[in-house]
Amino acid sequence: MQIGMAVRPKLELAGNYWDEMGNGTEPRVHTVMFQNALDEVGATDDFIRENLSVDAMVCGNLSAMLALRKPLIFRAVGSFAVTEFLFPRRCAQLLEAWRRNALSVEGIEYHREHIGIDARHASGFFKNVIIPLVEERPEVAPEISWGALARLNSSQRYLESTLQTLTYGSAR
Ligand SMILES: [Fe+2]
Ligand SMILES: [Fe+2]
């Protein structure tokens, strides 16, 4: 998303990306930290392959499609801003369940950290990416809204089908 952006949004996205990279510290890279959480609950690659739902794939594919196609860049901005915005509350709930089940402190580090970091990422997206973009080119606002709504919808469908699966053993 950084490619071709004005300087202020570009810097915000670069800072966000650097956080993802653990600010240069290997054990703090978010994929490494997330893998620790997966390992702690025994979510192996096979388990994920067997249990990956259609709604989960829709969420991932939507993010990838918006980020990889230049003409959809403003939709990507809306979608990723909402992703950052929604995540902290989900992490706080997960943290509670993690403690209730007496799982390890190291395993929850990814989610614990994202309660704060993604709240900052969300406000950074709104202040330094969305506002400057819309001020400069008001015509991109509907594109950004489209992305935000697409993420809200796909996320809602994913969470509802997951709840259904956990409650009744299978999705709809
Ligand atoms: Fe992250
Ligand atoms: Fe983030």
mmCIF file of C-alpha atoms and ligand atoms in Angstrom:
data_model
loop_
_atom_site.group_PDB
_atom_site.id
_atom_site.type_symbol
_atom_site.label_atom_id
_atom_site.label_comp_id
_atom_site.label_asym_id
_atom_site.label_seq_id
_atom_site.Cartn_x
_atom_site.Cartn_y
_atom_site.Cartn_z
ATOM 1 C CA MET A 1 0.000 0.000 0.000
ATOM 2 C CA GLN A 2 2.963 2.340 0.508
ATOM 3 C CA ILE A 3 3.791 2.449 -3.205
ATOM 4 C CA GLY A 4 2.785 5.748 -4.755
ATOM 5 C CA MET A 5 1.262 7.146 -1.542
ATOM 6 C CA ALA A 6 1.780 10.752 -0.413
ATOM 7 C CA VAL A 7 4.481 11.144 2.243
ATOM 8 C CA ARG A 8 2.305 11.311 5.384
ATOM 9 C CA PRO A 9 0.249 8.185 4.639
ATOM 10 C CA LYS A 10 3.403 6.452 3.384
ATOM 11 C CA LEU A 11 5.203 7.104 6.685
ATOM 12 C CA GLU A 12 2.248 5.851 8.721
ATOM 13 C CA LEU A 13 2.086 2.646 6.681
ATOM 14 C CA ALA A 14 5.865 2.233 6.946
ATOM 15 C CA GLY A 15 5.722 2.602 10.752
ATOM 16 C CA ASN A 16 2.898 0.076 10.869
ATOM 17 C CA TYR A 17 4.921 -2.353 8.764
ATOM 18 C CA TRP A 18 7.994 -1.878 10.958
ATOM 19 C CA ASP A 19 5.903 -2.799 14.017
ATOM 20 C CA GLU A 20 4.898 -5.964 12.121
ATOM 21 C CA MET A 21 8.623 -6.639 11.700
ATOM 22 C CA GLY A 22 9.126 -6.415 15.473
ATOM 23 C CA ASN A 23 10.944 -3.106 14.961
ATOM 24 C CA GLY A 24 13.904 -5.140 13.781
ATOM 25 C CA THR A 25 13.954 -7.660 16.648
ATOM 26 C CA GLU A 26 13.460 -11.211 15.362
ATOM 27 C CA PRO A 27 11.525 -12.699 18.332
ATOM 28 C CA ARG A 28 9.170 -9.675 18.189
ATOM 29 C CA VAL A 29 8.270 -10.131 14.484
ATOM 30 C CA HIS A 30 4.492 -10.624 14.527
ATOM 31 C CA THR A 31 4.489 -13.835 12.503
ATOM 32 C CA VAL A 32 6.992 -15.310 14.991
ATOM 33 C CA MET A 33 4.869 -14.201 17.960
ATOM 34 C CA PHE A 34 1.665 -15.490 16.356
ATOM 35 C CA GLN A 35 3.319 -18.856 15.741
ATOM 36 C CA ASN A 36 4.010 -19.068 19.508
ATOM 37 C CA ALA A 37 0.268 -18.689 20.162
ATOM 38 C CA LEU A 38 -0.532 -21.415 17.600
ATOM 39 C CA ASP A 39 2.085 -23.737 19.125
ATOM 40 C CA GLU A 40 0.706 -23.188 22.620
ATOM 41 C CA VAL A 41 -2.793 -24.376 21.645
ATOM 42 C CA GLY A 42 -1.505 -27.176 19.411
ATOM 43 C CA ALA A 43 -2.736 -25.590 16.183
ATOM 44 C CA THR A 44 -0.454 -27.456 13.779
ATOM 45 C CA ASP A 45 -0.369 -26.871 10.008
ATOM 46 C CA ASP A 46 -2.455 -30.038 9.540
ATOM 47 C CA PHE A 47 -5.015 -28.876 12.084
ATOM 48 C CA ILE A 48 -5.315 -25.509 10.325
ATOM 49 C CA ARG A 49 -5.650 -27.138 6.889
ATOM 50 C CA GLU A 50 -8.406 -29.429 8.146
ATOM 51 C CA ASN A 51 -10.299 -26.734 10.037
ATOM 52 C CA LEU A 52 -9.924 -23.677 7.843
ATOM 53 C CA SER A 53 -13.427 -22.392 7.127
ATOM 54 C CA VAL A 54 -14.647 -20.790 3.920
ATOM 55 C CA ASP A 55 -15.370 -17.585 5.843
ATOM 56 C CA ALA A 56 -11.799 -17.488 7.186
ATOM 57 C CA MET A 57 -10.470 -17.879 3.641
ATOM 58 C CA VAL A 58 -12.777 -15.122 2.401
ATOM 59 C CA CYS A 59 -11.298 -12.743 5.028
ATOM 60 C CA GLY A 60 -7.733 -13.597 4.043
ATOM 61 C CA ASN A 61 -8.358 -13.563 0.311
ATOM 62 C CA LEU A 62 -10.170 -10.235 0.490
ATOM 63 C CA SER A 63 -7.223 -8.621 2.318
ATOM 64 C CA ALA A 64 -4.722 -10.103 -0.124
ATOM 65 C CA MET A 65 -6.725 -9.092 -3.194
ATOM 66 C CA LEU A 66 -7.176 -5.485 -2.041
ATOM 67 C CA ALA A 67 -3.519 -5.108 -1.084
ATOM 68 C CA LEU A 68 -2.164 -6.664 -4.287
ATOM 69 C CA ARG A 69 -4.213 -4.789 -6.876
ATOM 70 C CA LYS A 70 -3.196 -1.188 -7.363
ATOM 71 C CA PRO A 71 -6.630 0.048 -8.617
ATOM 72 C CA LEU A 72 -8.154 -1.236 -5.340
ATOM 73 C CA ILE A 73 -5.676 0.613 -3.120
ATOM 74 C CA PHE A 74 -8.241 2.909 -1.459
ATOM 75 C CA ARG A 75 -10.500 -0.041 -0.701
ATOM 76 C CA ALA A 76 -7.445 -1.652 0.903
ATOM 77 C CA VAL A 77 -6.956 1.429 3.086
ATOM 78 C CA GLY A 78 -10.532 1.170 4.408
ATOM 79 C CA SER A 79 -10.299 -2.555 4.901
ATOM 80 C CA PHE A 80 -6.979 -2.524 6.768
ATOM 81 C CA ALA A 81 -8.007 0.443 8.938
ATOM 82 C CA VAL A 82 -11.036 -1.561 10.091
ATOM 83 C CA THR A 83 -8.880 -4.649 10.627
ATOM 84 C CA GLU A 84 -6.674 -2.650 13.023
ATOM 85 C CA PHE A 85 -9.715 -1.084 14.675
ATOM 86 C CA LEU A 86 -11.531 -4.366 15.370
ATOM 87 C CA PHE A 87 -8.604 -6.420 16.607
ATOM 88 C CA PRO A 88 -7.845 -4.970 20.101
ATOM 89 C CA ARG A 89 -11.250 -5.898 21.552
ATOM 90 C CA ARG A 90 -11.008 -9.397 20.146
ATOM 91 C CA CYS A 91 -7.527 -9.729 21.669
ATOM 92 C CA ALA A 92 -8.737 -8.544 25.076
ATOM 93 C CA GLN A 93 -11.402 -11.258 25.075
ATOM 94 C CA LEU A 94 -8.912 -13.864 23.968
ATOM 95 C CA LEU A 95 -6.519 -12.793 26.725
ATOM 96 C CA GLU A 96 -9.261 -13.364 29.297
ATOM 97 C CA ALA A 97 -9.977 -16.875 27.968
ATOM 98 C CA TRP A 98 -6.249 -17.596 27.797
ATOM 99 C CA ARG A 99 -5.825 -16.752 31.498
ATOM 100 C CA ARG A 100 -8.942 -18.744 32.431
ATOM 101 C CA ASN A 101 -7.371 -21.787 30.766
ATOM 102 C CA ALA A 102 -4.011 -21.171 32.481
ATOM 103 C CA LEU A 103 -2.031 -21.096 29.208
ATOM 104 C CA SER A 104 1.495 -19.667 29.097
ATOM 105 C CA VAL A 105 2.321 -15.970 29.365
ATOM 106 C CA GLU A 106 4.698 -16.205 26.349
ATOM 107 C CA GLY A 107 1.988 -17.771 24.154
ATOM 108 C CA ILE A 108 -0.404 -14.835 24.588
ATOM 109 C CA GLU A 109 2.222 -12.147 23.991
ATOM 110 C CA TYR A 110 1.090 -11.544 20.388
ATOM 111 C CA HIS A 111 -2.513 -10.867 21.392
ATOM 112 C CA ARG A 112 -1.572 -8.978 24.571
ATOM 113 C CA GLU A 113 0.654 -6.653 22.571
ATOM 114 C CA HIS A 114 -1.993 -6.087 19.879
ATOM 115 C CA ILE A 115 -4.474 -4.661 22.375
ATOM 116 C CA GLY A 116 -2.306 -1.546 22.502
ATOM 117 C CA ILE A 117 -0.450 -1.646 19.213
ATOM 118 C CA ASP A 118 -3.493 -2.075 16.956
ATOM 119 C CA ALA A 119 -5.387 0.664 18.787
ATOM 120 C CA ARG A 120 -2.442 2.913 17.838
ATOM 121 C CA HIS A 121 -2.405 1.525 14.290
ATOM 122 C CA ALA A 122 -6.131 2.221 13.934
ATOM 123 C CA SER A 123 -5.877 5.839 15.051
ATOM 124 C CA GLY A 124 -2.760 6.263 12.880
ATOM 125 C CA PHE A 125 -4.745 4.977 9.876
ATOM 126 C CA PHE A 126 -7.588 7.416 10.536
ATOM 127 C CA LYS A 127 -5.421 10.468 11.308
ATOM 128 C CA ASN A 128 -2.478 10.003 8.953
ATOM 129 C CA VAL A 129 -3.846 7.939 6.074
ATOM 130 C CA ILE A 130 -7.612 8.331 5.640
ATOM 131 C CA ILE A 131 -8.006 12.008 6.560
ATOM 132 C CA PRO A 132 -5.117 13.288 4.370
ATOM 133 C CA LEU A 133 -6.221 11.085 1.447
ATOM 134 C CA VAL A 134 -9.828 12.279 1.609
ATOM 135 C CA GLU A 135 -8.777 15.911 2.080
ATOM 136 C CA GLU A 136 -6.622 15.703 -0.996
ATOM 137 C CA ARG A 137 -9.031 13.626 -3.125
ATOM 138 C CA PRO A 138 -12.604 13.537 -1.775
ATOM 139 C CA GLU A 139 -13.625 11.180 -4.603
ATOM 140 C CA VAL A 140 -11.709 8.313 -2.929
ATOM 141 C CA ALA A 141 -13.955 8.406 0.181
ATOM 142 C CA PRO A 142 -16.532 5.954 -1.275
ATOM 143 C CA GLU A 143 -13.704 3.561 -2.148
ATOM 144 C CA ILE A 144 -12.371 3.709 1.424
ATOM 145 C CA SER A 145 -15.903 3.152 2.773
ATOM 146 C CA TRP A 146 -16.344 0.162 0.448
ATOM 147 C CA GLY A 147 -13.196 -1.418 1.882
ATOM 148 C CA ALA A 148 -14.246 -0.695 5.468
ATOM 149 C CA LEU A 149 -17.691 -2.253 4.918
ATOM 150 C CA ALA A 150 -16.262 -5.270 3.085
ATOM 151 C CA ARG A 151 -13.980 -6.004 6.031
ATOM 152 C CA LEU A 152 -16.805 -5.488 8.553
ATOM 153 C CA ASN A 153 -19.024 -7.875 6.575
ATOM 154 C CA SER A 154 -16.420 -10.579 6.022
ATOM 155 C CA SER A 155 -15.318 -10.376 9.643
ATOM 156 C CA GLN A 156 -18.896 -10.612 10.896
ATOM 157 C CA ARG A 157 -19.574 -13.650 8.713
ATOM 158 C CA TYR A 158 -16.359 -15.294 9.913
ATOM 159 C CA LEU A 159 -17.152 -14.696 13.592
ATOM 160 C CA GLU A 160 -20.746 -15.860 13.234
ATOM 161 C CA SER A 161 -19.790 -19.058 11.451
ATOM 162 C CA THR A 162 -17.036 -19.708 14.017
ATOM 163 C CA LEU A 163 -19.524 -19.254 16.857
ATOM 164 C CA GLN A 164 -21.912 -21.595 15.078
ATOM 165 C CA THR A 165 -19.191 -24.208 14.673
ATOM 166 C CA LEU A 166 -18.070 -23.937 18.297
ATOM 167 C CA THR A 167 -21.653 -24.091 19.579
ATOM 168 C CA TYR A 168 -23.163 -26.755 17.315
ATOM 169 C CA GLY A 169 -20.143 -28.511 15.860
ATOM 170 C CA SER A 170 -20.662 -27.362 12.269
ATOM 171 C CA ALA A 171 -21.247 -24.157 10.354
ATOM 172 C CA ARG A 172 -24.762 -23.334 9.069
HETATM 173 FE FE FE B 1 0.586 -7.183 13.960
HETATM 174 FE FE FE B 2 -1.599 -3.631 13.439
#
